[in-house]
């Protein structure tokens, strides 16, 4: 497989053809923050936290590193005043939805984000899509999906499927950067899962 040589934060990095900028950085031990990326999943580019600044063919622009392909002679800056300012704003917006998320608060400390900058709308879901994509792409179960769109978009377990597969799986739970997924499952379980048949012997 042919190699691509690019520069990330002043370091020359040899990347394999087909790698994204994020993968190239990770292969060189260079950290780029992300909330929606997972090595087993197709790139999603949902959270935008992995935004970086690139120079290519004389042009400078901001790109989402988890979906942008590594290119020969590409110059990448993972930290700059502009990049840090955008990441800070993204985190402040996400914290309005999930103010107690340990992962968000960790990043907020690094980027000096103010968790109280925006009015709270504690839906607790930040639409990273990790649970939906992992269930579909890795587990092939499709027990959870996005419903509605725009500002009303949320994730929801599909009761008919979740009732038969989720109790023995729950592999998506550790992926959730907030507490929303577990709460959504408990609610679905309480409202929609079929009740276990009562044991006649227990009533005798």
XYZ file of C-alpha atoms in Angstrom:
204
model
C 0.000 0.000 0.000
C 1.414 3.375 -1.021
C 2.321 5.951 1.580
C 1.339 9.604 1.769
C 3.611 12.137 3.440
C 1.964 15.055 5.192
C 2.845 17.459 7.984
C 0.851 17.634 11.216
C 1.787 20.279 13.792
C 5.241 20.530 12.263
C 5.850 16.769 12.316
C 6.211 14.775 9.103
C 3.735 11.892 9.167
C 3.623 8.934 6.780
C 0.022 7.833 6.289
C -1.407 4.922 4.355
C -3.520 5.697 1.322
C -7.177 5.895 2.329
C -6.473 7.213 5.828
C -8.275 10.280 7.103
C -6.401 13.174 8.693
C -7.619 12.007 12.107
C -6.307 8.479 11.526
C -2.980 9.824 10.296
C -2.650 11.976 13.416
C -3.554 9.083 15.700
C -1.007 6.845 13.979
C 1.661 9.418 14.892
C 0.460 9.805 18.483
C -0.985 13.263 17.850
C -4.204 13.848 19.768
C -7.289 15.383 18.160
C -10.450 15.518 20.309
C -13.566 13.752 19.065
C -16.898 12.601 20.443
C -18.492 10.752 17.519
C -15.526 8.764 16.181
C -15.020 5.029 16.743
C -12.405 2.861 15.052
C -14.967 0.168 14.171
C -17.425 2.587 12.586
C -17.603 4.474 9.321
C -16.597 8.154 9.740
C -19.569 10.292 10.716
C -18.382 13.870 11.229
C -21.287 14.627 13.523
C -19.779 16.369 16.547
C -17.327 18.581 14.594
C -14.999 18.640 17.597
C -12.158 17.149 15.528
C -12.019 20.229 13.281
C -8.498 21.194 12.169
C -6.894 23.830 9.969
C -5.219 22.678 6.749
C -3.106 24.192 3.981
C -3.422 22.555 0.576
C -2.362 23.903 -2.825
C -2.040 27.413 -1.417
C -5.426 27.442 0.295
C -6.113 27.451 4.035
C -9.401 26.114 5.361
C -11.062 24.348 8.254
C -12.045 20.694 7.802
C -13.481 17.894 9.905
C -10.488 15.603 10.329
C -12.403 12.336 10.817
C -13.808 12.498 7.274
C -11.154 14.507 5.418
C -8.697 12.281 3.500
C -4.984 12.553 4.097
C -3.244 14.097 1.080
C 0.349 14.281 -0.103
C 2.111 17.417 1.231
C -0.941 18.478 3.252
C -0.115 20.796 6.154
C -2.332 20.305 9.208
C -2.593 22.381 12.367
C -4.579 20.671 15.112
C -4.431 23.691 17.432
C -4.709 27.344 16.508
C -6.583 30.337 17.876
C -9.382 29.774 15.355
C -9.593 26.004 15.918
C -9.612 26.374 19.687
C -12.299 29.061 19.526
C -14.563 26.827 17.408
C -14.032 23.814 19.657
C -14.819 25.942 22.701
C -18.111 27.101 21.165
C -19.054 23.540 20.154
C -18.417 22.338 23.702
C -20.450 25.178 25.211
C -23.394 24.299 22.975
C -23.146 20.598 23.837
C -22.865 21.351 27.550
C -26.230 23.101 27.382
C -27.683 19.675 26.554
C -25.517 17.489 28.796
C -23.993 19.698 31.513
C -22.934 16.799 33.737
C -21.202 14.677 31.105
C -17.715 13.786 32.414
C -16.326 13.609 28.882
C -17.669 17.020 27.910
C -16.457 18.561 31.146
C -12.997 17.097 30.572
C -12.785 18.808 27.185
C -14.375 21.970 28.586
C -11.534 22.310 31.071
C -8.940 21.914 28.305
C -10.568 24.548 26.072
C -11.753 26.851 28.855
C -15.377 26.417 27.792
C -18.093 27.997 29.915
C -20.761 25.370 30.647
C -23.227 28.120 31.579
C -22.798 30.273 28.472
C -25.973 28.989 26.820
C -29.378 28.394 28.338
C -29.787 24.818 29.477
C -31.868 22.479 27.353
C -30.993 19.266 29.104
C -31.973 16.636 26.540
C -28.771 14.793 27.524
C -28.351 13.456 23.970
C -25.694 15.221 21.893
C -26.479 13.330 18.655
C -23.026 11.752 18.344
C -24.752 8.727 16.813
C -22.350 6.212 18.341
C -25.114 3.989 19.711
C -27.149 3.997 16.490
C -24.156 3.337 14.259
C -22.585 0.678 16.491
C -25.855 -1.226 16.730
C -26.315 -1.102 12.945
C -22.753 -1.473 11.673
C -21.158 -3.793 14.246
C -24.018 -5.659 15.911
C -26.260 -5.649 12.813
C -29.273 -5.430 15.126
C -30.786 -2.025 14.265
C -32.389 -1.886 17.708
C -31.944 1.873 18.036
C -32.281 4.717 15.575
C -32.748 8.438 15.002
C -36.288 9.756 14.980
C -37.508 13.153 13.777
C -35.066 15.723 12.397
C -33.453 19.072 13.048
C -33.733 20.380 16.602
C -36.337 17.698 17.348
C -34.053 14.805 16.381
C -33.447 12.230 19.081
C -32.528 8.587 19.435
C -35.042 5.925 20.280
C -34.941 2.195 20.897
C -37.152 0.140 18.587
C -39.221 -1.762 21.192
C -39.942 -4.825 19.040
C -36.228 -5.380 18.413
C -34.783 -4.028 21.656
C -36.986 -6.318 23.750
C -35.352 -9.388 22.214
C -31.700 -8.357 21.807
C -30.713 -5.488 24.099
C -30.752 -7.154 27.516
C -28.110 -9.646 26.371
C -26.035 -7.029 24.571
C -25.883 -3.416 25.830
C -22.560 -3.035 24.000
C -23.537 0.513 23.036
C -23.956 1.693 26.629
C -20.242 2.371 27.339
C -19.991 4.380 24.114
C -22.466 7.055 25.210
C -20.646 10.231 26.344
C -23.708 11.278 28.370
C -26.260 9.507 30.563
C -29.004 9.660 27.946
C -28.699 6.214 26.385
C -29.129 4.258 29.608
C -32.075 6.440 30.629
C -33.735 5.984 27.224
C -33.366 2.221 27.488
C -34.850 2.076 30.981
C -37.808 4.182 29.832
C -38.376 2.008 26.759
C -38.066 -1.100 28.882
C -40.641 0.173 31.385
C -43.145 1.409 28.821
C -42.889 -0.943 25.889
C -41.150 -4.216 26.689
C -43.538 -7.161 27.157
C -44.023 -8.116 30.782
C -42.685 -11.479 31.835
C -45.482 -14.011 32.363
C -46.324 -14.514 36.001
C -45.434 -17.841 37.615
C -48.669 -19.599 38.643
C -46.768 -21.423 41.379
C -45.837 -18.099 42.958
C -49.498 -17.263 43.574
C -50.458 -20.583 45.122
